[in-house]
GROMACS .gro file of N, CA, C and O in nm:
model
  520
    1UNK      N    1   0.349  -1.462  -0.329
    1UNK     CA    2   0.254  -1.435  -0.223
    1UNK      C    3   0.120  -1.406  -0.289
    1UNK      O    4   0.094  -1.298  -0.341
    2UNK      N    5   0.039  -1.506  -0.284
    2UNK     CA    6  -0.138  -1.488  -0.334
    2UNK      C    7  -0.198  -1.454  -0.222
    2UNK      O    8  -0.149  -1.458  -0.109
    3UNK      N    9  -0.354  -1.404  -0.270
    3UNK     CA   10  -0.406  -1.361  -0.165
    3UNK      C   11  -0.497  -1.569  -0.109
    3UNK      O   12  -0.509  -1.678  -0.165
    4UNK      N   13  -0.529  -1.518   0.005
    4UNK     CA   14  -0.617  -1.660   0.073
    4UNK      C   15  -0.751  -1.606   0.063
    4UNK      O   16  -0.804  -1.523   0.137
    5UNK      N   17  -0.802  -1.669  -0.043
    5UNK     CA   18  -0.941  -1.706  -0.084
    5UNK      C   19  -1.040  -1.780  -0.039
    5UNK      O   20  -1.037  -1.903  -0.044
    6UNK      N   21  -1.122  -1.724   0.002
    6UNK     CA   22  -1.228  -1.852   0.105
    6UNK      C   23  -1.308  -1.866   0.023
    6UNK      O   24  -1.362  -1.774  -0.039
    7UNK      N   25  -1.339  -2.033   0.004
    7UNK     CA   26  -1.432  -2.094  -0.107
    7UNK      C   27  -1.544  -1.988  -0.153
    7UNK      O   28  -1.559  -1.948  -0.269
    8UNK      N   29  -1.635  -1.940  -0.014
    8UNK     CA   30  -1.732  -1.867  -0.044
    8UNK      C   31  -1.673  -1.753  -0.148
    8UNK      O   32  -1.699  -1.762  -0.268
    9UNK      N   33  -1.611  -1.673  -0.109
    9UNK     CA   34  -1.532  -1.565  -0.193
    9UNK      C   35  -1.527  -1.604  -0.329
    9UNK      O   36  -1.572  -1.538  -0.422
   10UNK      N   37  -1.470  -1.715  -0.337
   10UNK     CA   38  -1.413  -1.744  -0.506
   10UNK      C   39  -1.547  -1.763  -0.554
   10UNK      O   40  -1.602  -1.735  -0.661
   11UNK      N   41  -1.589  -1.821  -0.442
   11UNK     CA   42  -1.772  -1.913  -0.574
   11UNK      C   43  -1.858  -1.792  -0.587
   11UNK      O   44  -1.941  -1.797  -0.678
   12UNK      N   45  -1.854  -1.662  -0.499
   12UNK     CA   46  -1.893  -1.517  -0.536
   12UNK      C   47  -1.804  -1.472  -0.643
   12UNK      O   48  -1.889  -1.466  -0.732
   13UNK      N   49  -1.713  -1.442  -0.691
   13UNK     CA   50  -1.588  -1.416  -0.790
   13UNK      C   51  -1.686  -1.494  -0.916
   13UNK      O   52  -1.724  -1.429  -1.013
   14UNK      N   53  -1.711  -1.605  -0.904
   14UNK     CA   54  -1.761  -1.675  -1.039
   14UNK      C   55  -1.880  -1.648  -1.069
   14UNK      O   56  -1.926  -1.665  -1.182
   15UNK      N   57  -1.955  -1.595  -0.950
   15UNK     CA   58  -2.060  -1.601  -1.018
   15UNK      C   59  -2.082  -1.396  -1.095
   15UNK      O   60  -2.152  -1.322  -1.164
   16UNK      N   61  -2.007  -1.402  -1.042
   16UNK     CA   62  -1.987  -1.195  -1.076
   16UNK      C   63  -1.942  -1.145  -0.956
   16UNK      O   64  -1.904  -1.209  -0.858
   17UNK      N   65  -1.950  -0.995  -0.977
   17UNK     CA   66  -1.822  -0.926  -0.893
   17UNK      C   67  -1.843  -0.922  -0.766
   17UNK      O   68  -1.960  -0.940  -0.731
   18UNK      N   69  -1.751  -0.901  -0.670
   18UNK     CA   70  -1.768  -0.854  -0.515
   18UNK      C   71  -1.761  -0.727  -0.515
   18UNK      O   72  -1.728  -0.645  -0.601
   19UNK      N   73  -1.810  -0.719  -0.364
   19UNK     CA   74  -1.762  -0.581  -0.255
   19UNK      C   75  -1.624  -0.582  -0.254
   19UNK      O   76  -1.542  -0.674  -0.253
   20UNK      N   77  -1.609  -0.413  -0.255
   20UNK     CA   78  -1.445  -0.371  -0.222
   20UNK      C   79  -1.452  -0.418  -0.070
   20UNK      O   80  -1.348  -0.438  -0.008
   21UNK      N   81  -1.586  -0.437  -0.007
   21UNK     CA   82  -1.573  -0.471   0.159
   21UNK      C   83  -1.489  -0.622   0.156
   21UNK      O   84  -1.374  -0.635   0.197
   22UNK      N   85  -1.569  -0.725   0.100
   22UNK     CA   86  -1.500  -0.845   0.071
   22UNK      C   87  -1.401  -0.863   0.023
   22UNK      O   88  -1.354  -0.970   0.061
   23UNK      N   89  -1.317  -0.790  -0.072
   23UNK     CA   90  -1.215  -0.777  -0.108
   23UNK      C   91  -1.114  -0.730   0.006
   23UNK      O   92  -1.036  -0.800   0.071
   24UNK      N   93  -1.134  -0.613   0.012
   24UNK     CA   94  -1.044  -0.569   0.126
   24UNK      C   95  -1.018  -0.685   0.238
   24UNK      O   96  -0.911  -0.746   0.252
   25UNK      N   97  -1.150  -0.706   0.327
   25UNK     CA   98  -1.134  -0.824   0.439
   25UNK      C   99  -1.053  -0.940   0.386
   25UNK      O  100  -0.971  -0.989   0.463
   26UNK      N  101  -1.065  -0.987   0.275
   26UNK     CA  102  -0.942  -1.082   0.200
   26UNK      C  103  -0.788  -1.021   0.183
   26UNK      O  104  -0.694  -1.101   0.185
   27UNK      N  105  -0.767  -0.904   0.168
   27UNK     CA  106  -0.673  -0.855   0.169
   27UNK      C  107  -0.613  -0.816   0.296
   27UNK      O  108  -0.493  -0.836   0.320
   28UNK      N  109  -0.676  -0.773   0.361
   28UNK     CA  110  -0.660  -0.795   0.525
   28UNK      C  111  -0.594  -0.917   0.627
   28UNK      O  112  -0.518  -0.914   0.723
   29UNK      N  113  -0.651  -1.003   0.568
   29UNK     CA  114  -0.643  -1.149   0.645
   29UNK      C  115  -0.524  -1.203   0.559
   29UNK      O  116  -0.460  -1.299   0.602
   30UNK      N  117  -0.496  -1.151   0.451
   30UNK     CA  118  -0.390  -1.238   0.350
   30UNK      C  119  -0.263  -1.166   0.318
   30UNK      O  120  -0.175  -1.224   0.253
   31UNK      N  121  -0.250  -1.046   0.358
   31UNK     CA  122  -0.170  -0.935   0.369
   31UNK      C  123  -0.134  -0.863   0.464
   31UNK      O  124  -0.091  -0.749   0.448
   32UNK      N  125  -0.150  -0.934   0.605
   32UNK     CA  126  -0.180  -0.824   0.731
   32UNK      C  127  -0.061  -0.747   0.747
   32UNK      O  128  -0.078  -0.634   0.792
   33UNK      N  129   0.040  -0.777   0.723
   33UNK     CA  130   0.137  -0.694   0.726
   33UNK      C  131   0.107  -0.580   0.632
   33UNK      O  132   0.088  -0.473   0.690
   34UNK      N  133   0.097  -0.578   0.485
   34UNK     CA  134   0.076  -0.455   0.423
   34UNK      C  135  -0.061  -0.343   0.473
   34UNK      O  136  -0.071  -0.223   0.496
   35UNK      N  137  -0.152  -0.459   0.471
   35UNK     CA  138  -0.323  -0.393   0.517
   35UNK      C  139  -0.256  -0.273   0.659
   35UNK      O  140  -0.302  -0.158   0.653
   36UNK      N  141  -0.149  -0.306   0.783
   36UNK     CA  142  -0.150  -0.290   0.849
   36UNK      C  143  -0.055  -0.121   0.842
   36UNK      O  144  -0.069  -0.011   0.896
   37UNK      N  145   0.026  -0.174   0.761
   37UNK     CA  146   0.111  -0.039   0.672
   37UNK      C  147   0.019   0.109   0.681
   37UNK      O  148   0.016   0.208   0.754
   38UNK      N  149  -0.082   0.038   0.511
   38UNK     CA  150  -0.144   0.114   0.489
   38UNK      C  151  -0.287   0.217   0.612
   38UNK      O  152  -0.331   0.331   0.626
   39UNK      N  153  -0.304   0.090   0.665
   39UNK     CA  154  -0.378   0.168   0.777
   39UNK      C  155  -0.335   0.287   0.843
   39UNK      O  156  -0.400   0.390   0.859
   40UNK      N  157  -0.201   0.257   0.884
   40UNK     CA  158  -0.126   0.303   1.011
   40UNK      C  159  -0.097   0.434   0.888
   40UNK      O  160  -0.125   0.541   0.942
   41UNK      N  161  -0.063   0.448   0.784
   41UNK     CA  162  -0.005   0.553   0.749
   41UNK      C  163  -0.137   0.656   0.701
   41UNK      O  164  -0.112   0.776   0.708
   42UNK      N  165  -0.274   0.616   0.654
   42UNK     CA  166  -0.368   0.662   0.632
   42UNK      C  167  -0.420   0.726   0.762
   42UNK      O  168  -0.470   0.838   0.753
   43UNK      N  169  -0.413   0.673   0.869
   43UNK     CA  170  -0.437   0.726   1.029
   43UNK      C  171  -0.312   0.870   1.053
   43UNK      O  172  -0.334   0.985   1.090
   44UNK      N  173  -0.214   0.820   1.025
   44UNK     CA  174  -0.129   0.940   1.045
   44UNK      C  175  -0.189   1.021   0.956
   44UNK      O  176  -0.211   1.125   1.018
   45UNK      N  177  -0.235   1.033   0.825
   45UNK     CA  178  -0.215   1.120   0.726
   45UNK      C  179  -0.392   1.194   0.838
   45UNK      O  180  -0.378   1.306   0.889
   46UNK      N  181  -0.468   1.153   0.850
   46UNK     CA  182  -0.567   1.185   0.890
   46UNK      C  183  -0.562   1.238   1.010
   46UNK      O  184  -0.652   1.317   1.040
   47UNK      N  185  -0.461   1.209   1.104
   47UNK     CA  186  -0.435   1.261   1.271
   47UNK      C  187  -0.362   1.357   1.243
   47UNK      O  188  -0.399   1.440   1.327
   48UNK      N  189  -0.268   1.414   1.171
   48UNK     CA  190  -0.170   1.498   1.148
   48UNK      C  191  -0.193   1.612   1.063
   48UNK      O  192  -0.303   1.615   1.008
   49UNK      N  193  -0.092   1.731   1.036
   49UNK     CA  194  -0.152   1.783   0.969
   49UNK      C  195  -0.036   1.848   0.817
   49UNK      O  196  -0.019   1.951   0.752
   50UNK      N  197   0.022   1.694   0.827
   50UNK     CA  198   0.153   1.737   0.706
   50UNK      C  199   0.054   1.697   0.572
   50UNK      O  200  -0.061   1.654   0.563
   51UNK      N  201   0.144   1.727   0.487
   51UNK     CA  202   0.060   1.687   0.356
   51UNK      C  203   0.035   1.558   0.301
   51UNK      O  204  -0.049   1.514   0.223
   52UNK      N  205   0.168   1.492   0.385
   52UNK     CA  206   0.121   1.345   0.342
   52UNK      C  207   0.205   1.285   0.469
   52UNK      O  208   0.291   1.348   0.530
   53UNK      N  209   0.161   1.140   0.499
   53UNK     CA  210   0.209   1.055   0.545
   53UNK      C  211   0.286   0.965   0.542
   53UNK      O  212   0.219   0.878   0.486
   54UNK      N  213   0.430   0.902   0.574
   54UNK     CA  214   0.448   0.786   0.515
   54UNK      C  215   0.515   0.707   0.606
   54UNK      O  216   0.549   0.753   0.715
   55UNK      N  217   0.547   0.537   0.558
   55UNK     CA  218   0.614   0.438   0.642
   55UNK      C  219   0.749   0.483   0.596
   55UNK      O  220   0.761   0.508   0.476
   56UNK      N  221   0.872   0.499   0.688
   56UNK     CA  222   1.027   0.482   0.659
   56UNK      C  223   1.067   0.373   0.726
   56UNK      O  224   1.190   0.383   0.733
   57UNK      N  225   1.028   0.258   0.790
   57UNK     CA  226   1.030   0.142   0.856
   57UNK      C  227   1.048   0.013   0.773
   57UNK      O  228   0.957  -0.056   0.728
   58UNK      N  229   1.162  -0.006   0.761
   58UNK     CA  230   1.187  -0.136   0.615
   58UNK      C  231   1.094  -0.256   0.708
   58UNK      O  232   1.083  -0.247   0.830
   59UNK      N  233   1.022  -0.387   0.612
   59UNK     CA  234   0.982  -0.481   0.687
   59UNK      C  235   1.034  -0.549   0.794
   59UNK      O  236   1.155  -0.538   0.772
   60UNK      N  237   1.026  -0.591   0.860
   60UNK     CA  238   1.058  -0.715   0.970
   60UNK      C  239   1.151  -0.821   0.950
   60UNK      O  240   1.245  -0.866   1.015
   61UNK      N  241   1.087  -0.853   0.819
   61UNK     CA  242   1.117  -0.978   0.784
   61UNK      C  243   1.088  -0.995   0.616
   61UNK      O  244   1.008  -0.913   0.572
   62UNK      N  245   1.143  -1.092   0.515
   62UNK     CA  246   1.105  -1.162   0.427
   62UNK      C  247   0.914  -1.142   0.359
   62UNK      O  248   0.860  -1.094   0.260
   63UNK      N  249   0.870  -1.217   0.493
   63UNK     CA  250   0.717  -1.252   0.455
   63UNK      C  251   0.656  -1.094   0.471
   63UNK      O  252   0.545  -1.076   0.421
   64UNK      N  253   0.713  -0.993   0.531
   64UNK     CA  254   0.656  -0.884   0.555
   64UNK      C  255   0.694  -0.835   0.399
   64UNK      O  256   0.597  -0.859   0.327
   65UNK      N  257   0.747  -0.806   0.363
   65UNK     CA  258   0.805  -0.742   0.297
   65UNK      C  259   0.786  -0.797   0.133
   65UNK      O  260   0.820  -0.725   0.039
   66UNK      N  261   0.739  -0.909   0.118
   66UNK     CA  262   0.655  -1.000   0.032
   66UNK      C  263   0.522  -0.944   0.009
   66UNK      O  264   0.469  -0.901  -0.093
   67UNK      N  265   0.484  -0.954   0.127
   67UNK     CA  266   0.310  -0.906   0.139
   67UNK      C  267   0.299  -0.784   0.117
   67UNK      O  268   0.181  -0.758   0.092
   68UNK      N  269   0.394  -0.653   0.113
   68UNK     CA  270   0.389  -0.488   0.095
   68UNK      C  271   0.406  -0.521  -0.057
   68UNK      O  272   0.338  -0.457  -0.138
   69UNK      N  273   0.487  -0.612  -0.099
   69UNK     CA  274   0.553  -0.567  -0.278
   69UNK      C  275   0.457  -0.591  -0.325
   69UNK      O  276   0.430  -0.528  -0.426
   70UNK      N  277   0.321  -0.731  -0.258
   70UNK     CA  278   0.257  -0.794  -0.340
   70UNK      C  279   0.135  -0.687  -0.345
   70UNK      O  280   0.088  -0.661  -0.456
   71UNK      N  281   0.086  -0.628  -0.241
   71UNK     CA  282   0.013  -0.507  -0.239
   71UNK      C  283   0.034  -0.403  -0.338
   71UNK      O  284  -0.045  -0.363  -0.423
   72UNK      N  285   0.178  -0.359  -0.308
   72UNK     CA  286   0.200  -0.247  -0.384
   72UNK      C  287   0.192  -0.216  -0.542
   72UNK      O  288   0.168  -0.110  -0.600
   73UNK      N  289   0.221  -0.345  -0.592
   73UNK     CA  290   0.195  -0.425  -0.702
   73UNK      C  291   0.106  -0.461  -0.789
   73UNK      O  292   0.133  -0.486  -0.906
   74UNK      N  293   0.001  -0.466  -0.741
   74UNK     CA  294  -0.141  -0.537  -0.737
   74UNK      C  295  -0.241  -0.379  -0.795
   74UNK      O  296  -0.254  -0.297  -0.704
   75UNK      N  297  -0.293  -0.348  -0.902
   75UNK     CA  298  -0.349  -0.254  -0.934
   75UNK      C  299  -0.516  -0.295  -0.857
   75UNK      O  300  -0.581  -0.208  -0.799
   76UNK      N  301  -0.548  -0.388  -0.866
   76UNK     CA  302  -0.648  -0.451  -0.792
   76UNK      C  303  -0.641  -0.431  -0.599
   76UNK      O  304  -0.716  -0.355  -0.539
   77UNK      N  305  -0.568  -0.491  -0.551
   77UNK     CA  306  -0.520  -0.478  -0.425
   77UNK      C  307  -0.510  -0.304  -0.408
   77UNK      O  308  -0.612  -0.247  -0.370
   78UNK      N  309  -0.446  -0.263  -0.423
   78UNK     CA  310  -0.412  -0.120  -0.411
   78UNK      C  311  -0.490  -0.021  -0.439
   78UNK      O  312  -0.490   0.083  -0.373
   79UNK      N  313  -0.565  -0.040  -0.537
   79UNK     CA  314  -0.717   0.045  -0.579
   79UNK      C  315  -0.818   0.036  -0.467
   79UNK      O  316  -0.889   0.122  -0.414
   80UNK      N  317  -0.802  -0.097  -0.445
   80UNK     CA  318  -0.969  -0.140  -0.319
   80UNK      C  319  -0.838  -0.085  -0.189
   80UNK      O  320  -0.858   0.034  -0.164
   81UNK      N  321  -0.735  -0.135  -0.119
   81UNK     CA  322  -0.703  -0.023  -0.025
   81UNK      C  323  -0.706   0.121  -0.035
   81UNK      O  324  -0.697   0.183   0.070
   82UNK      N  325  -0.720   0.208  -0.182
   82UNK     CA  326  -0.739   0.328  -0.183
   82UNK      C  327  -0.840   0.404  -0.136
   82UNK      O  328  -0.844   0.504  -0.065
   83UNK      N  329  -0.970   0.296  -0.224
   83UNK     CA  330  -1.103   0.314  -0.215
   83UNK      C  331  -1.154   0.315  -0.064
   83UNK      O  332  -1.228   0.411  -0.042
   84UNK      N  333  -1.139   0.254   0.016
   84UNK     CA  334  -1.142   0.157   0.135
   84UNK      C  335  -1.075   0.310   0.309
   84UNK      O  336  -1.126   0.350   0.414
   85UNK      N  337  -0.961   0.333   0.242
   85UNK     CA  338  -0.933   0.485   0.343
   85UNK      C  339  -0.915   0.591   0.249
   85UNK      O  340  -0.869   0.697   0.290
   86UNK      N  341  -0.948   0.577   0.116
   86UNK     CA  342  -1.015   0.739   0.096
   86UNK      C  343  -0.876   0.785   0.108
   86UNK      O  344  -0.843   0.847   0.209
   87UNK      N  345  -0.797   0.762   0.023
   87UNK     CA  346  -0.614   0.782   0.009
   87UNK      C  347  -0.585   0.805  -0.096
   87UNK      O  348  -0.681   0.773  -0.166
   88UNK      N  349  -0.479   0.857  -0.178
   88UNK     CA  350  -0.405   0.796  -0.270
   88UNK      C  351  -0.288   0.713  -0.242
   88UNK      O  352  -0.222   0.780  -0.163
   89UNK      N  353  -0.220   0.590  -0.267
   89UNK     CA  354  -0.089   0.552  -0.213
   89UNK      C  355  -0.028   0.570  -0.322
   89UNK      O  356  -0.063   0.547  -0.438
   90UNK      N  357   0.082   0.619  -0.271
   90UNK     CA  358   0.253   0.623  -0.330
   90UNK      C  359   0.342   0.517  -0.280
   90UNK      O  360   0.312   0.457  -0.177
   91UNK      N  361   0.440   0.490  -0.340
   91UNK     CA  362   0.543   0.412  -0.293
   91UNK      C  363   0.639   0.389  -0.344
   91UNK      O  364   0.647   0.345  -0.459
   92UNK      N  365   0.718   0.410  -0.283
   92UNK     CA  366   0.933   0.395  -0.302
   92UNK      C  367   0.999   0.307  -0.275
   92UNK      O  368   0.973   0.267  -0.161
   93UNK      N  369   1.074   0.254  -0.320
   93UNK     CA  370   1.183   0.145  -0.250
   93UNK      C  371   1.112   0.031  -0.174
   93UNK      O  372   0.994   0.016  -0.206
   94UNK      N  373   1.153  -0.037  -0.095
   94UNK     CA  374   1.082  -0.177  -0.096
   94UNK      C  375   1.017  -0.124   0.044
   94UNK      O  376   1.023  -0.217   0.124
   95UNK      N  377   0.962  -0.016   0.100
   95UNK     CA  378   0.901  -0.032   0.242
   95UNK      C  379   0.822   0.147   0.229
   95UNK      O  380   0.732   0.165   0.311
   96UNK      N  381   0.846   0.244   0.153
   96UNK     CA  382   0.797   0.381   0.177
   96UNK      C  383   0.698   0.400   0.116
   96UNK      O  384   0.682   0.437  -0.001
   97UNK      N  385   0.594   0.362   0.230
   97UNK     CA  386   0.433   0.363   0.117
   97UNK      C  387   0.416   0.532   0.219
   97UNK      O  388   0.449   0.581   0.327
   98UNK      N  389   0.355   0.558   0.115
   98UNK     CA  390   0.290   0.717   0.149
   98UNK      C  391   0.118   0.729   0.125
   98UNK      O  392   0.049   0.674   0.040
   99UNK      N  393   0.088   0.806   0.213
   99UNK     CA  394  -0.062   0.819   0.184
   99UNK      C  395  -0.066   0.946   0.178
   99UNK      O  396   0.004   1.020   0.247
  100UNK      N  397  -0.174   0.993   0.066
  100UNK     CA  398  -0.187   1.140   0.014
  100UNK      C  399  -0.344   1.151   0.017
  100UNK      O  400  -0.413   1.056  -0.020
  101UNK      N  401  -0.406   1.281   0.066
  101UNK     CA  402  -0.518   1.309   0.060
  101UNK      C  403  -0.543   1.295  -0.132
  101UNK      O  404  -0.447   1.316  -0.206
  102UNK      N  405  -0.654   1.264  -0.177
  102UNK     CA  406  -0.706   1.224  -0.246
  102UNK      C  407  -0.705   1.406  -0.349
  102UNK      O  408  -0.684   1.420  -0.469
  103UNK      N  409  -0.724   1.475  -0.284
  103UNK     CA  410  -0.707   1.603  -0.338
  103UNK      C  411  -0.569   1.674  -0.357
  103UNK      O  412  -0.556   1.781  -0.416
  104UNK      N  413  -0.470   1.604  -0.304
  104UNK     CA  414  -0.290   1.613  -0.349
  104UNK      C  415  -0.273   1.563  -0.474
  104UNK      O  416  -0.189   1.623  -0.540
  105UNK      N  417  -0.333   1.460  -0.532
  105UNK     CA  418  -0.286   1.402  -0.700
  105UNK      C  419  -0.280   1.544  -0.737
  105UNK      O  420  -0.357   1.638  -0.716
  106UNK      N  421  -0.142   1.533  -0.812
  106UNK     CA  422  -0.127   1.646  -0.947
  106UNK      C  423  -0.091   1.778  -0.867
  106UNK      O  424  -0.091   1.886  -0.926
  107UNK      N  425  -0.064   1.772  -0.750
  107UNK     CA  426  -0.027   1.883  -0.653
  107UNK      C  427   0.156   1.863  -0.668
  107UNK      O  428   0.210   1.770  -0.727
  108UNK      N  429   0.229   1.980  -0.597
  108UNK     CA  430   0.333   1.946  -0.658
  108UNK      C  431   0.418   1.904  -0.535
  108UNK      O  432   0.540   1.906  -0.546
  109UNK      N  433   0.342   1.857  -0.387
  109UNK     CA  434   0.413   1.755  -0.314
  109UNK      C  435   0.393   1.631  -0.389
  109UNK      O  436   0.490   1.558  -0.406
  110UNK      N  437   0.288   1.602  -0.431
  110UNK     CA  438   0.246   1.448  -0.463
  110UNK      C  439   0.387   1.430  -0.588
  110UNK      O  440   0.480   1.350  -0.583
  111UNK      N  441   0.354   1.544  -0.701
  111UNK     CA  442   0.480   1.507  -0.792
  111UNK      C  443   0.560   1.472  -0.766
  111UNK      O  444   0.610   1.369  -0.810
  112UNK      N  445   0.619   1.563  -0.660
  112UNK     CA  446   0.774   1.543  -0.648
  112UNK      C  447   0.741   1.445  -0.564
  112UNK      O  448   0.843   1.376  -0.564
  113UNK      N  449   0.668   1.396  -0.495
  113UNK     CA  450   0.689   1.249  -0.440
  113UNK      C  451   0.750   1.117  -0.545
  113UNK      O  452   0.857   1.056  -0.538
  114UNK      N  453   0.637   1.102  -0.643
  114UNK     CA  454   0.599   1.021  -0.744
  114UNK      C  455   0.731   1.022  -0.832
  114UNK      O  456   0.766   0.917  -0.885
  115UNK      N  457   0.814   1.153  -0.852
  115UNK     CA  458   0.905   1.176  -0.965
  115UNK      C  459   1.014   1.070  -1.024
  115UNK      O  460   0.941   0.971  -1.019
  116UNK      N  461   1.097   1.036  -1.058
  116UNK     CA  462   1.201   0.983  -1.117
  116UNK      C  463   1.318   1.075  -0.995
  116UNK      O  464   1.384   1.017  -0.909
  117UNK      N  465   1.319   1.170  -1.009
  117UNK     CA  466   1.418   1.263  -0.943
  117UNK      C  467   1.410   1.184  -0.775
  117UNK      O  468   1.511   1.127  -0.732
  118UNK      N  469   1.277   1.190  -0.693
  118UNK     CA  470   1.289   1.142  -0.592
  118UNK      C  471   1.337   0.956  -0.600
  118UNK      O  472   1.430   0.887  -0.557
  119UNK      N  473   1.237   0.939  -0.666
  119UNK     CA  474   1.332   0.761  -0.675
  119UNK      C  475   1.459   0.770  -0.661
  119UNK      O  476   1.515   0.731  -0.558
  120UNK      N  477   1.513   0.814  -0.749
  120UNK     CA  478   1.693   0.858  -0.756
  120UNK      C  479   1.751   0.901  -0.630
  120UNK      O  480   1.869   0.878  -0.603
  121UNK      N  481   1.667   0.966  -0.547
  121UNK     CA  482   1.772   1.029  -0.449
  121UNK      C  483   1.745   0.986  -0.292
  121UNK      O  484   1.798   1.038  -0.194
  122UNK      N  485   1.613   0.838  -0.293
  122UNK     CA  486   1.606   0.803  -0.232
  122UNK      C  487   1.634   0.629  -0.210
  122UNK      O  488   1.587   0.547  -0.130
  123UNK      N  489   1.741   0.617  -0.329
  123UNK     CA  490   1.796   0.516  -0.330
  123UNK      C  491   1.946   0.515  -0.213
  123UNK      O  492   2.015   0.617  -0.210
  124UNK      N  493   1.983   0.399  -0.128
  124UNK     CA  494   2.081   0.332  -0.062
  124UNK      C  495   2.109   0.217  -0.090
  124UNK      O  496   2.021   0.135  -0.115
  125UNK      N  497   2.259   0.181  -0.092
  125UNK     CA  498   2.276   0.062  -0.045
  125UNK      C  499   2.258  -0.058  -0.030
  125UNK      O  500   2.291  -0.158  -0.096
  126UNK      N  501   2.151  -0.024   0.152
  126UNK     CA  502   2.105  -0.126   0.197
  126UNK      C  503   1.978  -0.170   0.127
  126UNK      O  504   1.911  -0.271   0.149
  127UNK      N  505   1.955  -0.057   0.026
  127UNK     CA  506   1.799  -0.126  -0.033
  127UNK      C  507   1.763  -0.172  -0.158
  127UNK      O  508   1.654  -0.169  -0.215
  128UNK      N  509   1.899  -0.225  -0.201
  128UNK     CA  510   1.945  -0.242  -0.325
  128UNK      C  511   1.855  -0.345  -0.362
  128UNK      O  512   1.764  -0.328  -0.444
  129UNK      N  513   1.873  -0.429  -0.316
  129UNK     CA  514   1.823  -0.604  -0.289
  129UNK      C  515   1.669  -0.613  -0.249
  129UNK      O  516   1.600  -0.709  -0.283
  130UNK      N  517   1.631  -0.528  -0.190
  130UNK     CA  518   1.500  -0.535  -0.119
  130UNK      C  519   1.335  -0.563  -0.223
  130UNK      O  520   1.226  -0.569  -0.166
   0.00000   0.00000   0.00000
C-alpha cells in the first residue's frame, strides 16, 4: 500500500520539500481509512477527559487494515499525522492506535502503554495473523 501522489506533489518533492499540509492531504486521500482512525481517536483524546484515547475496533476489511499498518509504519506518515493533531501515537496489535497528549511521553501511562509487558498481555488469538 503506497501513498497516491499527484504529479503536482511529486514535481514539488523534486524540486525540495513540502508542507506537512500537503503531505498530510496526500495521506488523507491515500489512507482514508487510517487518516480517519487517527482523527477519530485524537477527537476523543481532546473531547474526553482520560489520559489517552484509543481505537479497540479491528479493521473492516484487508484494505483497511493495510492502510493503518502502512501508516503506522511509516516514520514519515506518522510524524506529519502527529504534527498535524498535536498527538503522540502509540500502537498495538494490528488495529490499537492510541493518541496521547503530547505532554504524556515519558509519563508512566504512556510507558506502560508503549512497554513490552503491555504488548504481551494484549496479545489474542484472533490477532495472531493480523
Amino acid at each position: 500500500m503506497s501513498l497516491d501522489v499527484s504529479d503536482a506533489l511529486l514535481e514539488r518533492a523534486e524540486r525540495g520539500p513540502v508542507s506537512d499540509e500537503e503531505f498530510v492531504e496526500c495521506v488523507r486521500t491515500s489512507l482514508p481509512y487510517a487518516y480517519e482512525v487517527v482523527s477519530r481517536v485524537a477527537d476523543d483524546l481532546r473531547s474526553g477527559t482520560a489520559e489517552y484515547a484509543d481505537n479497540r475496533v479491528p479493521p473492516p476489511d484487508e484494505t483497511a487494515r493495510g492502510q493503518l499498518l502502512r501508516a503506522m509504519a511509516s516514520d514519515s506518515i506518522r510524524g506529519s499525522l502527529e504534527r498535524h493533531f498535536g498527538i503522540k501515537i502509540a500502537f498495538q496489535n494490528c488495529h490499537r492506535v492510541a493518541a496521547f497528549p503530547l505532554s504524556a511521553v515519558g509519563g508512566d501511562t504512556y510507558s506502560t502503554f508503549v512497554s513490552t509487558r503491555a504488548q504481551l498481555l494484549n496479545q489474542s488469538p484472533e490477532l495472531r495473523n493480523c
